[in-house]
């Protein structure tokens, strides 16, 4: 760990830097401020009086300063080291890793002085889950030729239905383009095709429609151009396939549009997976959901006398119609199911305002990761140090920071470590569907999933796509701290739909989700991008996501400080954060708030 500045609290610099246009002056004032701090509050005010022009900033700075001191690189690292240790076995729900994780986190919440977050007096919300181990077989027959697929190198397949065997026999195969029905864009890939009982094959992401004026770009008016909409997510594709009555939905993997290589699909799916164990045993979802590799898809389509590239091209038109393939699918999935209780861990800091204390701001980070794979050679443990021991460590430190405020914020603040995010945001989904405090009184969810471990940056990335007023608050906080909020640099990845806050958003709660910056102080210009690319390619969802002695968590602290400020402002503010017009979730929120 190397805190480059040598300051124990990276919080001061930002406040002073904001007050001054000159970097040198800021550094000078920071040193001076720290010296004065030891002398007393009056002097602090004087120094601030010199350095700043706005009294409001002085007051805010003074009020937040003791809290921000609780957020430190060493503090973060200490939590990460424990949560990501081999002893925690990769933190799979329902394992010894869960026991150790939920105990550690709830002990921390208790020690910090949070109250039990569950009104039943505990720090836990029980989440009924089922673990499913699948042994899938999949083959396509074309004429008298059979194409057997190799699991998991060629395909993955599973079912969320809680039954011991799933069989799809001799099912017609239909290519349905992107598999999207989006009335607001006048788009319907299914047209009136009857796909009941059939196996549908589709492309990942949302339709990539070129701009009529400049075909080298995507049309901003359709599916938000380059950005991914919810229609591009695999979860959506399986949901609509179920509504259409298909038996199996098979997504053709492509690295670019999926935003991750097939190896990520393989390691995430070819293992025990989890579902919420609903009373109906999930009978309402699609029987088989599957991915196949692009190579297998090309081969299958060629056998059927079709060409993948030509089909893909035809799918970017509103006129596209499903294409029946002269192939039959045979899929058999043997499932070992075990039901168990997993847990969201939740702590609460009561608001100080009698009228507002039953309104809530919530911070979330998932504690779970991918567990261990005994069949792997050598290292078998998915330590998930960045994903997401780092986020949980951040939430623990945020909780500690909030308890240092005197008085506490007007509204109550909830701190939650969710389970089973990696299996499809299940802990967050369960909370959102069974909230312990009403969602219409929940002002915001601020979610942390991975932090920047490579030092300080001038920027912070807005992965919430500027879709609510929370993003404006973040921009203001960043500016106040001499930093800059930058737009999502890869909106095509659909990051907003891929982490826990999305389950809150789906039900209307505005959410904030950020990524570490890329513009590193004192590093070459391409350093940030390089580090991100390296993580995605070599460590994301791999056993190598481990604590690295070269980390510098001072940048993570900068970012958490900003999330602290935004949460604080919401918890103390005059009004509820709101979705901006045109966002997918605004009408849902408006409806809930009217009730
Ligand atoms: Zn994660």
mmCIF file with all atom_site columns, N, CA, C and O in Angstrom, residues 500-520:
data_model
loop_
_atom_site.group_PDB
_atom_site.id
_atom_site.type_symbol
_atom_site.label_atom_id
_atom_site.label_alt_id
_atom_site.label_comp_id
_atom_site.label_asym_id
_atom_site.label_entity_id
_atom_site.label_seq_id
_atom_site.pdbx_PDB_ins_code
_atom_site.Cartn_x
_atom_site.Cartn_y
_atom_site.Cartn_z
_atom_site.occupancy
_atom_site.B_iso_or_equiv
_atom_site.pdbx_formal_charge
_atom_site.auth_seq_id
_atom_site.auth_comp_id
_atom_site.auth_asym_id
_atom_site.auth_atom_id
_atom_site.pdbx_PDB_model_num
ATOM 1  N N  . UNK A 1 500 ? -26.101 -4.434 -8.823  1.00 0.00 ? 500 UNK A N  1
ATOM 2  C CA . UNK A 1 500 ? -27.233 -4.510 -7.898  1.00 0.00 ? 500 UNK A CA 1
ATOM 3  C C  . UNK A 1 500 ? -28.235 -3.356 -7.927  1.00 0.00 ? 500 UNK A C  1
ATOM 4  O O  . UNK A 1 500 ? -29.441 -3.568 -7.814  1.00 0.00 ? 500 UNK A O  1
ATOM 5  N N  . UNK A 1 501 ? -27.735 -2.124 -8.063  1.00 0.00 ? 501 UNK A N  1
ATOM 6  C CA . UNK A 1 501 ? -28.645 -0.976 -8.025  1.00 0.00 ? 501 UNK A CA 1
ATOM 7  C C  . UNK A 1 501 ? -29.741 -1.106 -9.075  1.00 0.00 ? 501 UNK A C  1
ATOM 8  O O  . UNK A 1 501 ? -30.808 -0.526 -8.940  1.00 0.00 ? 501 UNK A O  1
ATOM 9  N N  . UNK A 1 502 ? -29.456 -1.846 -10.168 1.00 0.00 ? 502 UNK A N  1
ATOM 10 C CA . UNK A 1 502 ? -30.437 -1.973 -11.240 1.00 0.00 ? 502 UNK A CA 1
ATOM 11 C C  . UNK A 1 502 ? -31.756 -2.563 -10.731 1.00 0.00 ? 502 UNK A C  1
ATOM 12 O O  . UNK A 1 502 ? -32.836 -2.188 -11.181 1.00 0.00 ? 502 UNK A O  1
ATOM 13 N N  . UNK A 1 503 ? -31.671 -3.479 -9.761  1.00 0.00 ? 503 UNK A N  1
ATOM 14 C CA . UNK A 1 503 ? -32.894 -4.073 -9.214  1.00 0.00 ? 503 UNK A CA 1
ATOM 15 C C  . UNK A 1 503 ? -33.728 -3.013 -8.480  1.00 0.00 ? 503 UNK A C  1
ATOM 16 O O  . UNK A 1 503 ? -34.954 -3.092 -8.459  1.00 0.00 ? 503 UNK A O  1
ATOM 17 N N  . UNK A 1 504 ? -33.051 -2.028 -7.897  1.00 0.00 ? 504 UNK A N  1
ATOM 18 C CA . UNK A 1 504 ? -33.766 -0.910 -7.265  1.00 0.00 ? 504 UNK A CA 1
ATOM 19 C C  . UNK A 1 504 ? -34.362 -0.023 -8.356  1.00 0.00 ? 504 UNK A C  1
ATOM 20 O O  . UNK A 1 504 ? -35.514 0.393  -8.271  1.00 0.00 ? 504 UNK A O  1
ATOM 21 N N  . UNK A 1 505 ? -33.570 0.246  -9.386  1.00 0.00 ? 505 UNK A N  1
ATOM 22 C CA . UNK A 1 505 ? -34.021 1.131  -10.461 1.00 0.00 ? 505 UNK A CA 1
ATOM 23 C C  . UNK A 1 505 ? -35.231 0.561  -11.179 1.00 0.00 ? 505 UNK A C  1
ATOM 24 O O  . UNK A 1 505 ? -36.181 1.281  -11.477 1.00 0.00 ? 505 UNK A O  1
ATOM 25 N N  . UNK A 1 506 ? -35.176 -0.743 -11.453 1.00 0.00 ? 506 UNK A N  1
ATOM 26 C CA . UNK A 1 506 ? -36.290 -1.409 -12.120 1.00 0.00 ? 506 UNK A CA 1
ATOM 27 C C  . UNK A 1 506 ? -37.591 -1.115 -11.385 1.00 0.00 ? 506 UNK A C  1
ATOM 28 O O  . UNK A 1 506 ? -38.652 -1.020 -11.976 1.00 0.00 ? 506 UNK A O  1
ATOM 29 N N  . UNK A 1 507 ? -37.515 -0.997 -10.054 1.00 0.00 ? 507 UNK A N  1
ATOM 30 C CA . UNK A 1 507 ? -38.705 -0.727 -9.251  1.00 0.00 ? 507 UNK A CA 1
ATOM 31 C C  . UNK A 1 507 ? -38.830 0.755  -8.910  1.00 0.00 ? 507 UNK A C  1
ATOM 32 O O  . UNK A 1 507 ? -39.612 1.147  -8.051  1.00 0.00 ? 507 UNK A O  1
ATOM 33 N N  . UNK A 1 508 ? -38.022 1.582  -9.582  1.00 0.00 ? 508 UNK A N  1
ATOM 34 C CA . UNK A 1 508 ? -38.238 3.022  -9.515  1.00 0.00 ? 508 UNK A CA 1
ATOM 35 C C  . UNK A 1 508 ? -37.255 3.840  -8.704  1.00 0.00 ? 508 UNK A C  1
ATOM 36 O O  . UNK A 1 508 ? -37.248 5.068  -8.794  1.00 0.00 ? 508 UNK A O  1
ATOM 37 N N  . UNK A 1 509 ? -36.414 3.202  -7.880  1.00 0.00 ? 509 UNK A N  1
ATOM 38 C CA . UNK A 1 509 ? -35.536 3.977  -6.997  1.00 0.00 ? 509 UNK A CA 1
ATOM 39 C C  . UNK A 1 509 ? -34.329 4.513  -7.798  1.00 0.00 ? 509 UNK A C  1
ATOM 40 O O  . UNK A 1 509 ? -33.616 3.731  -8.417  1.00 0.00 ? 509 UNK A O  1
ATOM 41 N N  . UNK A 1 510 ? -34.120 5.837  -7.794  1.00 0.00 ? 510 UNK A N  1
ATOM 42 C CA . UNK A 1 510 ? -32.951 6.383  -8.494  1.00 0.00 ? 510 UNK A CA 1
ATOM 43 C C  . UNK A 1 510 ? -31.660 5.803  -7.920  1.00 0.00 ? 510 UNK A C  1
ATOM 44 O O  . UNK A 1 510 ? -31.562 5.550  -6.719  1.00 0.00 ? 510 UNK A O  1
ATOM 45 N N  . UNK A 1 511 ? -30.697 5.576  -8.802  1.00 0.00 ? 511 UNK A N  1
ATOM 46 C CA . UNK A 1 511 ? -29.471 4.917  -8.362  1.00 0.00 ? 511 UNK A CA 1
ATOM 47 C C  . UNK A 1 511 ? -28.251 5.612  -8.934  1.00 0.00 ? 511 UNK A C  1
ATOM 48 O O  . UNK A 1 511 ? -28.302 6.212  -10.005 1.00 0.00 ? 511 UNK A O  1
ATOM 49 N N  . UNK A 1 512 ? -27.175 5.508  -8.172  1.00 0.00 ? 512 UNK A N  1
ATOM 50 C CA . UNK A 1 512 ? -25.898 6.066  -8.623  1.00 0.00 ? 512 UNK A CA 1
ATOM 51 C C  . UNK A 1 512 ? -24.864 4.953  -8.655  1.00 0.00 ? 512 UNK A C  1
ATOM 52 O O  . UNK A 1 512 ? -24.752 4.163  -7.715  1.00 0.00 ? 512 UNK A O  1
ATOM 53 N N  . UNK A 1 513 ? -24.129 4.916  -9.740  1.00 0.00 ? 513 UNK A N  1
ATOM 54 C CA . UNK A 1 513 ? -23.132 3.863  -9.928  1.00 0.00 ? 513 UNK A CA 1
ATOM 55 C C  . UNK A 1 513 ? -21.966 4.462  -10.689 1.00 0.00 ? 513 UNK A C  1
ATOM 56 O O  . UNK A 1 513 ? -22.170 5.056  -11.747 1.00 0.00 ? 513 UNK A O  1
ATOM 57 N N  . UNK A 1 514 ? -20.788 4.352  -10.125 1.00 0.00 ? 514 UNK A N  1
ATOM 58 C CA . UNK A 1 514 ? -19.635 5.004  -10.744 1.00 0.00 ? 514 UNK A CA 1
ATOM 59 C C  . UNK A 1 514 ? -18.526 4.005  -11.044 1.00 0.00 ? 514 UNK A C  1
ATOM 60 O O  . UNK A 1 514 ? -18.482 2.917  -10.470 1.00 0.00 ? 514 UNK A O  1
ATOM 61 N N  . UNK A 1 515 ? -17.650 4.394  -11.927 1.00 0.00 ? 515 UNK A N  1
ATOM 62 C CA . UNK A 1 515 ? -16.441 3.620  -12.179 1.00 0.00 ? 515 UNK A CA 1
ATOM 63 C C  . UNK A 1 515 ? -15.245 4.493  -11.840 1.00 0.00 ? 515 UNK A C  1
ATOM 64 O O  . UNK A 1 515 ? -15.349 5.719  -11.853 1.00 0.00 ? 515 UNK A O  1
ATOM 65 N N  . UNK A 1 516 ? -14.132 3.868  -11.507 1.00 0.00 ? 516 UNK A N  1
ATOM 66 C CA . UNK A 1 516 ? -12.924 4.644  -11.219 1.00 0.00 ? 516 UNK A CA 1
ATOM 67 C C  . UNK A 1 516 ? -12.549 5.487  -12.423 1.00 0.00 ? 516 UNK A C  1
ATOM 68 O O  . UNK A 1 516 ? -12.917 5.176  -13.553 1.00 0.00 ? 516 UNK A O  1
ATOM 69 N N  . UNK A 1 517 ? -11.823 6.569  -12.175 1.00 0.00 ? 517 UNK A N  1
ATOM 70 C CA . UNK A 1 517 ? -11.401 7.431  -13.276 1.00 0.00 ? 517 UNK A CA 1
ATOM 71 C C  . UNK A 1 517 ? -10.330 6.775  -14.129 1.00 0.00 ? 517 UNK A C  1
ATOM 72 O O  . UNK A 1 517 ? -9.837  5.691  -13.824 1.00 0.00 ? 517 UNK A O  1
ATOM 73 N N  . UNK A 1 518 ? -9.992  7.460  -15.220 1.00 0.00 ? 518 UNK A N  1
ATOM 74 C CA . UNK A 1 518 ? -8.947  6.945  -16.114 1.00 0.00 ? 518 UNK A CA 1
ATOM 75 C C  . UNK A 1 518 ? -7.787  7.910  -16.237 1.00 0.00 ? 518 UNK A C  1
ATOM 76 O O  . UNK A 1 518 ? -6.731  7.559  -16.744 1.00 0.00 ? 518 UNK A O  1
ATOM 77 N N  . UNK A 1 519 ? -8.006  9.138  -15.754 1.00 0.00 ? 519 UNK A N  1
ATOM 78 C CA . UNK A 1 519 ? -6.993  10.175 -15.927 1.00 0.00 ? 519 UNK A CA 1
ATOM 79 C C  . UNK A 1 519 ? -6.146  10.236 -14.648 1.00 0.00 ? 519 UNK A C  1
ATOM 80 O O  . UNK A 1 519 ? -6.444  10.975 -13.715 1.00 0.00 ? 519 UNK A O  1
ATOM 81 N N  . UNK A 1 520 ? -5.106  9.414  -14.611 1.00 0.00 ? 520 UNK A N  1
ATOM 82 C CA . UNK A 1 520 ? -4.324  9.241  -13.384 1.00 0.00 ? 520 UNK A CA 1
ATOM 83 C C  . UNK A 1 520 ? -3.310  10.352 -13.198 1.00 0.00 ? 520 UNK A C  1
ATOM 84 O O  . UNK A 1 520 ? -2.659  10.769 -14.158 1.00 0.00 ? 520 UNK A O  1
#
